[in-house]
mmCIF file of C-alpha atoms in Angstrom:
data_model
loop_
_atom_site.group_PDB
_atom_site.id
_atom_site.type_symbol
_atom_site.label_atom_id
_atom_site.label_comp_id
_atom_site.label_asym_id
_atom_site.label_seq_id
_atom_site.Cartn_x
_atom_site.Cartn_y
_atom_site.Cartn_z
ATOM 1 C CA MET A 234 0.000 0.000 0.000
ATOM 2 C CA SER A 235 1.380 3.411 -0.917
ATOM 3 C CA ALA A 236 0.863 6.709 0.856
ATOM 4 C CA ASP A 237 -1.195 7.852 -2.144
ATOM 5 C CA THR A 238 -4.007 5.427 -1.243
ATOM 6 C CA ALA A 239 -4.094 6.014 2.515
ATOM 7 C CA ARG A 240 -7.512 7.053 3.819
ATOM 8 C CA LEU A 241 -7.301 6.247 7.531
ATOM 9 C CA ALA A 242 -4.641 7.302 10.041
ATOM 10 C CA VAL A 243 -4.235 4.924 12.987
ATOM 11 C CA ILE A 244 -2.719 6.506 16.106
ATOM 12 C CA VAL A 245 -0.979 4.166 18.572
ATOM 13 C CA LYS A 246 1.169 4.645 21.681
ATOM 14 C CA GLY A 247 4.052 2.633 20.320
ATOM 15 C CA TRP A 248 4.713 0.271 17.443
ATOM 16 C CA PRO A 249 5.469 -2.579 17.577
ATOM 17 C CA ARG A 250 4.823 -3.750 21.132
ATOM 18 C CA LEU A 251 4.962 -7.325 22.398
ATOM 19 C CA SER A 252 2.382 -6.624 25.105
ATOM 20 C CA GLU A 253 -0.229 -5.364 22.615
ATOM 21 C CA THR A 254 -0.854 -8.338 20.359
ATOM 22 C CA PHE A 255 -4.551 -7.438 20.328
ATOM 23 C CA ILE A 256 -3.721 -4.240 18.408
ATOM 24 C CA ALA A 257 -1.472 -6.019 15.922
ATOM 25 C CA GLN A 258 -4.089 -8.724 15.424
ATOM 26 C CA GLU A 259 -6.808 -6.165 14.750
ATOM 27 C CA LEU A 260 -4.770 -4.055 12.344
ATOM 28 C CA VAL A 261 -3.615 -7.061 10.319
ATOM 29 C CA ALA A 262 -7.225 -8.247 10.073
ATOM 30 C CA LEU A 263 -8.488 -4.805 9.026
ATOM 31 C CA GLU A 264 -5.794 -4.549 6.377
ATOM 32 C CA GLU A 265 -6.645 -7.997 5.045
ATOM 33 C CA ALA A 266 -10.324 -6.944 5.000
ATOM 34 C CA GLY A 267 -9.424 -4.067 2.660
ATOM 35 C CA VAL A 268 -9.162 -1.104 5.038
ATOM 36 C CA GLU A 269 -6.320 1.161 3.866
ATOM 37 C CA PHE A 270 -4.404 2.993 6.585
ATOM 38 C CA GLU A 271 -1.095 4.276 7.842
ATOM 39 C CA ILE A 272 0.185 3.960 11.403
ATOM 40 C CA TRP A 273 1.323 6.991 13.389
ATOM 41 C CA SER A 274 3.135 6.063 16.581
ATOM 42 C CA LEU A 275 3.712 8.371 19.557
ATOM 43 C CA ARG A 276 6.764 6.382 20.664
ATOM 44 C CA HIS A 277 9.551 4.341 19.165
ATOM 45 C CA PRO A 278 9.704 0.618 19.981
ATOM 46 C CA THR A 279 11.600 -0.566 23.033
ATOM 47 C CA ASP A 280 11.088 -4.336 22.739
ATOM 48 C CA THR A 281 13.949 -6.278 21.226
ATOM 49 C CA LYS A 282 11.588 -8.892 19.769
ATOM 50 C CA THR A 283 8.488 -8.706 17.605
ATOM 51 C CA HIS A 284 5.590 -11.063 16.945
ATOM 52 C CA PRO A 285 5.179 -12.744 13.549
ATOM 53 C CA LEU A 286 1.978 -10.713 13.278
ATOM 54 C CA HIS A 287 3.982 -7.500 13.027
ATOM 55 C CA ALA A 288 5.767 -8.779 9.926
ATOM 56 C CA ARG A 289 2.436 -9.408 8.196
ATOM 57 C CA LEU A 290 1.413 -5.741 8.318
ATOM 58 C CA ARG A 291 2.117 -3.847 5.089
ATOM 59 C CA ALA A 292 0.914 -0.411 6.217
ATOM 60 C CA PRO A 293 3.552 2.347 6.422
ATOM 61 C CA VAL A 294 4.591 3.321 9.950
ATOM 62 C CA HIS A 295 5.491 6.895 10.922
ATOM 63 C CA TYR A 296 6.915 8.061 14.235
ATOM 64 C CA LEU A 297 5.853 11.389 15.704
ATOM 65 C CA PRO A 298 8.382 13.274 17.870
ATOM 66 C CA GLU A 299 8.434 11.288 21.101
ATOM 67 C CA TYR A 300 9.727 14.367 22.926
ATOM 68 C CA LEU A 301 9.245 17.764 21.326
ATOM 69 C CA LYS A 302 12.754 18.889 22.244
ATOM 70 C CA ASP A 303 14.236 16.065 20.173
ATOM 71 C CA GLU A 304 12.907 17.412 16.857
ATOM 72 C CA PRO A 305 12.378 21.168 17.381
ATOM 73 C CA LEU A 306 12.352 22.126 13.678
ATOM 74 C CA ARG A 307 9.781 19.457 12.845
ATOM 75 C CA VAL A 308 7.617 20.615 15.741
ATOM 76 C CA LEU A 309 8.009 24.277 14.733
ATOM 77 C CA ARG A 310 6.967 23.515 11.166
ATOM 78 C CA GLY A 311 3.965 21.645 12.512
ATOM 79 C CA PHE A 312 2.949 24.532 14.767
ATOM 80 C CA LEU A 313 3.334 27.162 12.013
ATOM 81 C CA HIS A 314 1.279 24.978 9.699
ATOM 82 C CA ALA A 315 -1.373 24.586 12.418
ATOM 83 C CA LEU A 316 -1.622 28.359 12.779
ATOM 84 C CA MET A 317 -2.797 28.537 9.169
ATOM 85 C CA ARG A 318 -5.433 25.838 9.512
ATOM 86 C CA PRO A 319 -9.105 26.879 9.839
ATOM 87 C CA GLY A 320 -9.422 24.565 12.830
ATOM 88 C CA PHE A 321 -6.624 26.182 14.828
ATOM 89 C CA ALA A 322 -8.875 28.524 16.826
ATOM 90 C CA ASP A 323 -11.063 25.653 18.036
ATOM 91 C CA THR A 324 -8.057 23.450 18.773
ATOM 92 C CA TRP A 325 -6.312 26.206 20.732
ATOM 93 C CA ARG A 326 -9.467 26.897 22.734
ATOM 94 C CA ILE A 327 -9.864 23.235 23.620
ATOM 95 C CA LEU A 328 -6.180 22.872 24.475
ATOM 96 C CA ARG A 329 -6.341 25.849 26.843
ATOM 97 C CA ALA A 330 -9.388 24.366 28.569
ATOM 98 C CA ASP A 331 -7.690 20.973 28.818
ATOM 99 C CA TYR A 332 -4.456 22.459 30.116
ATOM 100 C CA ALA A 333 -6.297 24.441 32.772
ATOM 101 C CA ARG A 334 -7.437 21.091 34.223
ATOM 102 C CA ASP A 335 -4.286 19.133 33.416
ATOM 103 C CA ARG A 336 -1.200 21.322 33.741
ATOM 104 C CA THR A 337 1.340 18.739 32.677
ATOM 105 C CA PRO A 338 4.118 18.651 30.074
ATOM 106 C CA ASN A 339 2.391 15.581 28.675
ATOM 107 C CA ARG A 340 -0.625 17.666 27.657
ATOM 108 C CA LEU A 341 1.539 20.135 25.725
ATOM 109 C CA ARG A 342 3.494 17.277 24.151
ATOM 110 C CA ARG A 343 0.294 15.771 22.782
ATOM 111 C CA PHE A 344 -0.649 19.096 21.226
ATOM 112 C CA GLY A 345 2.803 19.384 19.626
ATOM 113 C CA GLN A 346 2.535 15.850 18.259
ATOM 114 C CA ALA A 347 -0.921 16.669 16.894
ATOM 115 C CA CYS A 348 0.460 19.715 15.049
ATOM 116 C CA VAL A 349 3.111 17.537 13.409
ATOM 117 C CA LEU A 350 0.498 14.902 12.609
ATOM 118 C CA ALA A 351 -1.867 17.445 11.032
ATOM 119 C CA ARG A 352 0.921 18.786 8.815
ATOM 120 C CA GLU A 353 2.266 15.404 7.704
ATOM 121 C CA LEU A 354 -0.952 13.447 7.137
ATOM 122 C CA PRO A 355 -1.391 12.560 3.457
ATOM 123 C CA PRO A 356 -4.005 14.731 1.747
ATOM 124 C CA GLN A 357 -6.076 11.592 1.041
ATOM 125 C CA THR A 358 -6.632 11.018 4.770
ATOM 126 C CA ARG A 359 -10.331 11.062 5.597
ATOM 127 C CA GLY A 360 -10.357 10.077 9.257
ATOM 128 C CA LEU A 361 -8.338 9.128 12.327
ATOM 129 C CA TYR A 362 -8.603 6.086 14.596
ATOM 130 C CA ALA A 363 -6.782 5.977 17.942
ATOM 131 C CA HIS A 364 -5.956 2.900 19.974
ATOM 132 C CA PHE A 365 -6.468 3.907 23.627
ATOM 133 C CA LEU A 366 -8.722 6.675 24.871
ATOM 134 C CA HIS A 367 -6.110 8.608 26.835
ATOM 135 C CA THR A 368 -3.016 10.130 25.158
ATOM 136 C CA PRO A 369 -3.393 8.611 21.652
ATOM 137 C CA ALA A 370 -6.989 9.836 21.524
ATOM 138 C CA SER A 371 -5.878 13.315 22.642
ATOM 139 C CA VAL A 372 -3.427 13.499 19.744
ATOM 140 C CA ALA A 373 -6.085 12.180 17.371
ATOM 141 C CA ARG A 374 -8.663 14.670 18.631
ATOM 142 C CA TYR A 375 -6.403 17.725 18.353
ATOM 143 C CA GLY A 376 -5.145 16.589 14.958
ATOM 144 C CA ALA A 377 -8.650 15.863 13.689
ATOM 145 C CA ILE A 378 -9.891 19.320 14.691
ATOM 146 C CA LEU A 379 -6.944 20.951 12.932
ATOM 147 C CA ARG A 380 -7.648 18.983 9.753
ATOM 148 C CA ALA A 381 -11.457 19.153 10.042
ATOM 149 C CA LEU A 382 -11.692 15.352 9.972
ATOM 150 C CA PRO A 383 -13.714 12.822 11.988
ATOM 151 C CA TRP A 384 -11.937 10.636 14.516
ATOM 152 C CA SER A 385 -12.692 7.494 16.465
ATOM 153 C CA PHE A 386 -11.065 5.313 19.086
ATOM 154 C CA SER A 387 -10.690 1.864 20.569
ATOM 155 C CA ALA A 388 -10.661 1.841 24.384
ATOM 156 C CA HIS A 389 -9.264 -1.005 26.444
ATOM 157 C CA ALA A 390 -8.569 -0.847 30.196
ATOM 158 C CA LYS A 391 -6.230 1.685 31.811
ATOM 159 C CA ASP A 392 -7.406 4.426 29.450
ATOM 160 C CA ILE A 393 -11.002 3.932 30.613
ATOM 161 C CA TRP A 394 -10.408 3.627 34.338
ATOM 162 C CA THR A 395 -7.626 6.145 35.000
ATOM 163 C CA SER A 396 -8.680 9.012 32.711
ATOM 164 C CA PRO A 397 -10.528 11.900 34.405
ATOM 165 C CA GLU A 398 -14.267 11.892 33.872
ATOM 166 C CA TRP A 399 -14.330 15.387 32.386
ATOM 167 C CA GLU A 400 -11.957 14.307 29.630
ATOM 168 C CA LEU A 401 -13.864 11.144 28.837
ATOM 169 C CA ARG A 402 -17.143 13.065 28.629
ATOM 170 C CA GLU A 403 -15.670 15.598 26.204
ATOM 171 C CA LYS A 404 -14.114 12.946 23.998
ATOM 172 C CA LEU A 405 -17.515 11.246 23.868
ATOM 173 C CA SER A 406 -19.550 14.347 23.054
ATOM 174 C CA ALA A 407 -20.207 15.758 19.581
ATOM 175 C CA ASN A 408 -20.535 19.242 21.115
ATOM 176 C CA SER A 409 -16.844 19.195 22.101
ATOM 177 C CA PHE A 410 -15.421 17.728 18.880
ATOM 178 C CA GLY A 411 -15.703 14.256 20.355
ATOM 179 C CA ALA A 412 -15.291 10.955 18.582
ATOM 180 C CA ASP A 413 -17.519 9.852 15.728
ATOM 181 C CA PHE A 414 -17.662 6.490 17.503
ATOM 182 C CA GLY A 415 -15.725 4.392 19.961
ATOM 183 C CA ALA A 416 -15.148 0.672 20.275
ATOM 184 C CA THR A 417 -14.261 -1.116 23.474
ATOM 185 C CA CYS A 418 -13.407 -4.738 24.101
ATOM 186 C CA THR A 419 -15.576 -5.574 27.131
ATOM 187 C CA ARG A 420 -19.238 -5.320 28.069
ATOM 188 C CA PHE A 421 -18.074 -3.951 31.423
ATOM 189 C CA GLY A 422 -16.155 -1.084 29.785
ATOM 190 C CA ALA A 423 -18.867 -0.378 27.229
ATOM 191 C CA ALA A 424 -21.506 0.041 29.948
ATOM 192 C CA HIS A 425 -19.310 2.555 31.767
ATOM 193 C CA LEU A 426 -18.492 4.603 28.658
ATOM 194 C CA ARG A 427 -22.142 4.714 27.606
ATOM 195 C CA THR A 428 -22.998 6.457 30.876
ATOM 196 C CA LEU A 429 -20.541 9.212 29.906
ATOM 197 C CA ALA A 430 -21.389 9.576 26.200
ATOM 198 C CA ASP A 431 -23.964 11.987 24.856
ATOM 199 C CA ARG A 432 -25.449 9.063 22.892
ATOM 200 C CA GLU A 433 -25.238 5.399 23.813
ATOM 201 C CA ASP A 434 -24.901 4.370 20.163
ATOM 202 C CA ARG A 435 -21.571 6.181 20.072
ATOM 203 C CA ILE A 436 -20.020 3.163 21.857
ATOM 204 C CA ASP A 437 -19.709 -0.301 20.294
ATOM 205 C CA LEU A 438 -18.802 -3.528 22.065
ATOM 206 C CA VAL A 439 -16.135 -5.245 19.952
ATOM 207 C CA TYR A 440 -14.460 -8.196 21.625
ATOM 208 C CA HIS A 441 -10.889 -8.683 20.445
ATOM 209 C CA GLY A 442 -11.449 -12.383 20.057
ATOM 210 C CA LEU A 443 -8.815 -14.607 18.511
ATOM 211 C CA ASP A 444 -7.880 -15.434 14.957
ATOM 212 C CA LEU A 445 -7.616 -19.168 15.561
ATOM 213 C CA THR A 446 -5.915 -19.692 12.209
ATOM 214 C CA ARG A 447 -2.776 -18.262 13.850
ATOM 215 C CA PHE A 448 -2.719 -20.876 16.601
ATOM 216 C CA PRO A 449 -1.905 -24.574 16.506
ATOM 217 C CA PRO A 450 -4.694 -26.952 17.513
ATOM 218 C CA PRO A 451 -4.706 -27.907 21.197
ATOM 219 C CA PRO A 452 -2.094 -30.506 22.102
ATOM 220 C CA ALA A 453 -2.896 -34.039 23.150
ATOM 221 C CA ARG A 454 -2.106 -33.549 26.819
ATOM 222 C CA ALA A 455 -0.765 -36.387 28.949
ATOM 223 C CA ARG A 456 -3.197 -37.322 31.680
ATOM 224 C CA ARG A 457 -2.068 -35.920 35.031
ATOM 225 C CA GLN A 458 -2.557 -37.829 38.259
ATOM 226 C CA PRO A 459 -3.511 -35.969 41.467
ATOM 227 C CA ASP A 460 -0.026 -36.352 42.960
ATOM 228 C CA ASP A 461 1.937 -35.511 39.796
ATOM 229 C CA PRO A 462 4.011 -32.293 39.638
ATOM 230 C CA ILE A 463 2.044 -29.341 38.258
ATOM 231 C CA ALA A 464 3.485 -26.803 35.833
ATOM 232 C CA LEU A 465 2.031 -23.338 36.414
ATOM 233 C CA MET A 466 2.545 -20.379 34.089
ATOM 234 C CA SER A 467 1.538 -16.745 33.700
ATOM 235 C CA VAL A 468 1.915 -14.174 30.950
ATOM 236 C CA GLY A 469 1.669 -10.490 31.734
ATOM 237 C CA ARG A 470 3.572 -7.333 32.513
ATOM 238 C CA LEU A 471 5.054 -7.146 35.974
ATOM 239 C CA VAL A 472 2.810 -4.322 37.146
ATOM 240 C CA GLU A 473 0.488 -3.928 40.115
ATOM 241 C CA LYS A 474 -2.787 -4.713 38.357
ATOM 242 C CA LYS A 475 -1.602 -8.189 37.322
ATOM 243 C CA GLY A 476 -1.396 -9.276 40.982
ATOM 244 C CA PHE A 477 1.803 -11.308 40.727
ATOM 245 C CA ASP A 478 2.952 -10.132 44.155
ATOM 246 C CA ARG A 479 -0.047 -11.865 45.711
ATOM 247 C CA LEU A 480 0.560 -14.932 43.585
ATOM 248 C CA ILE A 481 4.091 -15.233 44.961
ATOM 249 C CA GLU A 482 2.686 -14.870 48.480
ATOM 250 C CA ALA A 483 0.232 -17.644 47.604
ATOM 251 C CA PHE A 484 3.076 -19.908 46.514
ATOM 252 C CA ALA A 485 4.566 -19.594 50.008
ATOM 253 C CA LEU A 486 1.322 -21.043 51.404
ATOM 254 C CA LEU A 487 1.242 -24.157 49.208
ATOM 255 C CA PRO A 488 1.813 -27.411 51.112
ATOM 256 C CA ASP A 489 5.186 -29.120 50.947
ATOM 257 C CA THR A 490 3.443 -32.177 49.531
ATOM 258 C CA LEU A 491 2.579 -30.309 46.313
ATOM 259 C CA ASP A 492 5.341 -30.401 43.683
ATOM 260 C CA TRP A 493 4.991 -27.306 41.528
ATOM 261 C CA HIS A 494 6.941 -24.921 39.275
ATOM 262 C CA TRP A 495 5.878 -21.521 37.937
ATOM 263 C CA THR A 496 7.066 -19.925 34.693
ATOM 264 C CA HIS A 497 6.473 -16.224 34.121
ATOM 265 C CA ILE A 498 6.631 -14.571 30.688
ATOM 266 C CA GLY A 499 6.740 -10.794 30.359
ATOM 267 C CA GLY A 500 8.702 -7.733 31.375
ATOM 268 C CA GLY A 501 7.847 -4.893 33.695
ATOM 269 C CA ALA A 502 9.012 -2.464 36.339
ATOM 270 C CA MET A 503 8.315 -4.776 39.304
ATOM 271 C CA ARG A 504 10.659 -7.572 38.220
ATOM 272 C CA ASP A 505 13.400 -6.914 40.793
ATOM 273 C CA ALA A 506 10.892 -6.420 43.608
ATOM 274 C CA LEU A 507 9.036 -9.630 42.758
ATOM 275 C CA GLN A 508 12.220 -11.650 42.496
ATOM 276 C CA ALA A 509 13.224 -10.328 45.924
ATOM 277 C CA LEU A 510 9.786 -11.259 47.260
ATOM 278 C CA ALA A 511 10.218 -14.805 45.933
ATOM 279 C CA GLN A 512 13.602 -15.041 47.658
ATOM 280 C CA HIS A 513 12.082 -13.756 50.897
ATOM 281 C CA HIS A 514 9.380 -16.441 50.834
ATOM 282 C CA GLY A 515 11.803 -19.213 49.925
ATOM 283 C CA VAL A 516 10.151 -20.084 46.588
ATOM 284 C CA ALA A 517 12.635 -18.590 44.123
ATOM 285 C CA HIS A 518 14.017 -22.025 43.208
ATOM 286 C CA ARG A 519 10.563 -23.017 41.927
ATOM 287 C CA ILE A 520 10.251 -20.019 39.561
ATOM 288 C CA THR A 521 11.551 -19.356 36.046
ATOM 289 C CA TRP A 522 11.483 -15.758 34.794
ATOM 290 C CA ARG A 523 11.430 -15.927 30.988
ATOM 291 C CA GLY A 524 11.167 -12.191 30.306
ATOM 292 C CA ALA A 525 9.546 -10.780 27.168
ATOM 293 C CA SER A 526 8.794 -13.456 24.562
ATOM 294 C CA ASP A 527 7.183 -13.529 21.147
ATOM 295 C CA GLN A 528 3.864 -15.255 20.588
ATOM 296 C CA PRO A 529 5.221 -18.587 19.286
ATOM 297 C CA GLU A 530 7.325 -18.851 22.456
ATOM 298 C CA VAL A 531 4.275 -18.066 24.588
ATOM 299 C CA ILE A 532 2.156 -20.692 22.867
ATOM 300 C CA GLU A 533 4.914 -23.282 23.169
ATOM 301 C CA ALA A 534 5.070 -22.641 26.922
ATOM 302 C CA MET A 535 1.273 -22.906 27.199
ATOM 303 C CA ARG A 536 1.332 -26.291 25.487
ATOM 304 C CA LYS A 537 3.749 -27.587 28.129
ATOM 305 C CA ALA A 538 1.937 -26.143 31.164
ATOM 306 C CA ASP A 539 -0.879 -27.571 33.285
ATOM 307 C CA LEU A 540 -2.440 -24.383 34.714
ATOM 308 C CA PHE A 541 -2.510 -20.764 33.584
ATOM 309 C CA VAL A 542 -2.728 -18.277 36.473
ATOM 310 C CA LEU A 543 -3.604 -14.586 36.139
ATOM 311 C CA PRO A 544 -4.519 -13.043 39.538
ATOM 312 C CA SER A 545 -5.646 -9.653 38.157
ATOM 313 C CA ARG A 546 -6.756 -6.962 40.591
ATOM 314 C CA VAL A 547 -7.637 -3.262 40.686
ATOM 315 C CA ALA A 548 -4.460 -1.219 41.157
ATOM 316 C CA SER A 549 -4.178 1.624 43.639
ATOM 317 C CA ASP A 550 -4.642 4.208 40.837
ATOM 318 C CA GLY A 551 -7.780 2.471 39.537
ATOM 319 C CA ASP A 552 -6.029 0.707 36.651
ATOM 320 C CA ARG A 553 -7.298 -2.799 35.899
ATOM 321 C CA ASP A 554 -7.401 -5.384 33.141
ATOM 322 C CA GLY A 555 -10.195 -5.547 30.602
ATOM 323 C CA LEU A 556 -10.451 -9.033 29.126
ATOM 324 C CA PRO A 557 -6.815 -10.109 28.723
ATOM 325 C CA ASN A 558 -6.171 -11.817 25.404
ATOM 326 C CA VAL A 559 -3.796 -14.243 27.128
ATOM 327 C CA LEU A 560 -6.797 -15.942 28.751
ATOM 328 C CA MET A 561 -8.216 -16.712 25.326
ATOM 329 C CA GLU A 562 -4.785 -17.802 24.113
ATOM 330 C CA ALA A 563 -4.557 -20.209 27.049
ATOM 331 C CA ALA A 564 -8.016 -21.525 26.204
ATOM 332 C CA SER A 565 -6.934 -22.063 22.602
ATOM 333 C CA GLN A 566 -4.445 -24.647 23.893
ATOM 334 C CA LYS A 567 -6.933 -26.221 26.332
ATOM 335 C CA LEU A 568 -4.866 -24.997 29.270
ATOM 336 C CA ALA A 569 -6.808 -24.834 32.541
ATOM 337 C CA ILE A 570 -7.284 -21.282 33.845
ATOM 338 C CA LEU A 571 -7.245 -19.721 37.322
ATOM 339 C CA SER A 572 -7.976 -16.004 37.443
ATOM 340 C CA THR A 573 -10.040 -13.435 39.349
ATOM 341 C CA PRO A 574 -13.483 -11.863 38.732
ATOM 342 C CA VAL A 575 -12.018 -8.446 37.875
ATOM 343 C CA SER A 576 -13.524 -6.228 35.204
ATOM 344 C CA ALA A 577 -14.566 -8.293 32.166
ATOM 345 C CA ILE A 578 -12.840 -11.593 32.973
ATOM 346 C CA PRO A 579 -16.217 -13.156 33.988
ATOM 347 C CA GLU A 580 -17.465 -12.320 30.477
ATOM 348 C CA PHE A 581 -15.262 -15.166 29.231
ATOM 349 C CA ILE A 582 -14.975 -17.427 32.266
ATOM 350 C CA ASP A 583 -17.911 -18.695 34.298
ATOM 351 C CA THR A 584 -16.216 -19.945 37.449
ATOM 352 C CA GLY A 585 -16.431 -23.675 37.845
ATOM 353 C CA VAL A 586 -17.361 -24.083 34.173
ATOM 354 C CA HIS A 587 -14.597 -22.579 32.005
ATOM 355 C CA GLY A 588 -12.033 -22.138 34.763
ATOM 356 C CA VAL A 589 -11.839 -20.921 38.339
ATOM 357 C CA LEU A 590 -12.222 -17.303 39.463
ATOM 358 C CA SER A 591 -10.832 -16.700 42.941
ATOM 359 C CA ASP A 592 -10.565 -13.577 45.018
ATOM 360 C CA ASP A 593 -7.019 -12.206 45.008
ATOM 361 C CA ALA A 594 -6.132 -13.004 48.634
ATOM 362 C CA PRO A 595 -2.983 -15.176 48.692
ATOM 363 C CA ALA A 596 -4.698 -17.815 50.861
ATOM 364 C CA SER A 597 -7.577 -18.092 48.375
ATOM 365 C CA ILE A 598 -5.242 -18.351 45.388
ATOM 366 C CA ALA A 599 -3.163 -21.029 47.134
ATOM 367 C CA ARG A 600 -6.271 -23.009 48.015
ATOM 368 C CA GLU A 601 -7.513 -22.960 44.413
ATOM 369 C CA ILE A 602 -4.110 -23.927 42.990
ATOM 370 C CA GLU A 603 -4.006 -26.964 45.274
ATOM 371 C CA THR A 604 -7.608 -27.899 44.509
ATOM 372 C CA ILE A 605 -7.008 -27.764 40.756
ATOM 373 C CA ALA A 606 -3.730 -29.687 41.109
ATOM 374 C CA ARG A 607 -5.447 -32.426 43.116
ATOM 375 C CA ASN A 608 -8.364 -32.701 40.657
ATOM 376 C CA PRO A 609 -6.823 -32.953 37.176
ATOM 377 C CA ASP A 610 -9.955 -34.442 35.574
ATOM 378 C CA VAL A 611 -12.020 -31.439 36.699
ATOM 379 C CA ALA A 612 -9.324 -29.099 35.348
ATOM 380 C CA ARG A 613 -9.374 -30.916 32.002
ATOM 381 C CA LYS A 614 -13.170 -30.633 31.791
ATOM 382 C CA MET A 615 -13.041 -26.855 32.442
ATOM 383 C CA ALA A 616 -10.271 -26.407 29.860
ATOM 384 C CA ASP A 617 -12.387 -28.231 27.276
ATOM 385 C CA ALA A 618 -15.367 -25.981 28.086
ATOM 386 C CA ALA A 619 -13.251 -22.818 27.759
ATOM 387 C CA TYR A 620 -12.008 -23.963 24.359
ATOM 388 C CA THR A 621 -15.573 -24.591 23.197
ATOM 389 C CA ARG A 622 -16.668 -21.152 24.395
ATOM 390 C CA LEU A 623 -13.714 -19.547 22.614
ATOM 391 C CA VAL A 624 -14.574 -21.249 19.332
ATOM 392 C CA MET A 625 -18.309 -20.541 19.574
ATOM 393 C CA GLN A 626 -18.329 -16.984 20.946
ATOM 394 C CA PHE A 627 -14.912 -15.320 20.930
ATOM 395 C CA GLN A 628 -13.450 -15.645 17.465
ATOM 396 C CA MET A 629 -12.220 -12.458 15.817
ATOM 397 C CA PRO A 630 -14.123 -12.125 12.468
ATOM 398 C CA PRO A 631 -17.466 -10.749 13.796
ATOM 399 C CA GLY A 632 -15.728 -7.909 15.625
ATOM 400 C CA ILE A 633 -13.562 -7.044 12.631
ATOM 401 C CA ALA A 634 -16.615 -6.931 10.381
ATOM 402 C CA LEU A 635 -18.363 -4.482 12.735
ATOM 403 C CA LEU A 636 -15.271 -2.327 13.111
ATOM 404 C CA LYS A 637 -14.702 -2.200 9.349
ATOM 405 C CA GLU A 638 -18.325 -1.141 8.824
ATOM 406 C CA ARG A 639 -18.021 1.631 11.424
ATOM 407 C CA LEU A 640 -14.716 2.919 10.042
ATOM 408 C CA THR A 641 -15.981 2.827 6.460
ATOM 409 C CA ARG A 642 -19.082 4.777 7.422
ATOM 410 C CA MET A 643 -16.929 7.366 9.219
ATOM 411 C CA LEU A 644 -14.622 7.776 6.224
ATOM 412 C CA ARG A 645 -17.506 8.122 3.782
ATOM 413 C CA GLY A 646 -18.967 10.901 5.886
ATOM 414 C CA ALA A 647 -15.728 12.879 5.945
ATOM 415 C CA PRO A 648 -15.389 16.099 3.947
#
């Protein structure tokens, strides 16, 4: 695809990112469905690996100035160009109102990035689509006003639950140059955003789902016996909302008669603290820290494991998971699941049917790990049920079809 045919600009926080396979999956599917776009990233990549999905994307990728001071001439040209745009007065007014309530360098940076974006967008661009309702949507909104174009967004988790209400309301209102529409990946998140929007039909529920053609069929698992060792694994960033600190505390409560090992995949700021916590509780020798891994490595680990554990919780700043794709990936390999009833996780897992949902107290997690380990036939039955639910209700194509229809309608209505 050449820049001459681009009609949609997709704004993302960073590209590519190992922790955001759901974005890569969606964009590849939209491209294969015939949606023409270019990617505009607010940040350069920091991961040393990529997923095979990233290599399938043909869309051009552009990087906006991550910090305005790093590319002052590019930012200056963007600002001078913005001054000449008919939408500058409205954008400046909205920026001043936003800055009065959010006096941070980040707010000014987003405006500077939007000026660069508005100047450098191909003339064929007819709309903008931002992944995440916080900073990427701010850049999209400012840029869309400058270019007199419609914009839309996909909201996920942190962006919904940690953004101030005033900002969400304005991004969801036509009277304040809000989004043409928004998609979000959980019923839980959609219900919340609809209470803030000026019209409920502005918000669509679009589950990420899985493209099962990218995954191998479930393995033929060896039958575990109640006293066999159990291989536990988790995938997720080492951040507060994932609850891995409480999982490590739970490991310390497991009985000596249970032979277990836990493998963690993912990076994150809490790695050193969690490794120290494992040492403190005397369980470090039973843990393997794999670090960031690409999706084939994740799936390979899932095929070798007996139980997937994700003890999600609400972080102190209100951040929380939506419906983590890794739960569906685990289900795709018929891996038994232990998680918590946070946010939209119960939308995929009925506890006792498709997996087990525990509260996040270490004693509760430990009790459920032991119960699942001692009852392998029950675990197998739940894993089978989760796989069936995934296949019947959580495949990707229906959501992509709805999203393509919404984006196409937005682009057709553009000036």
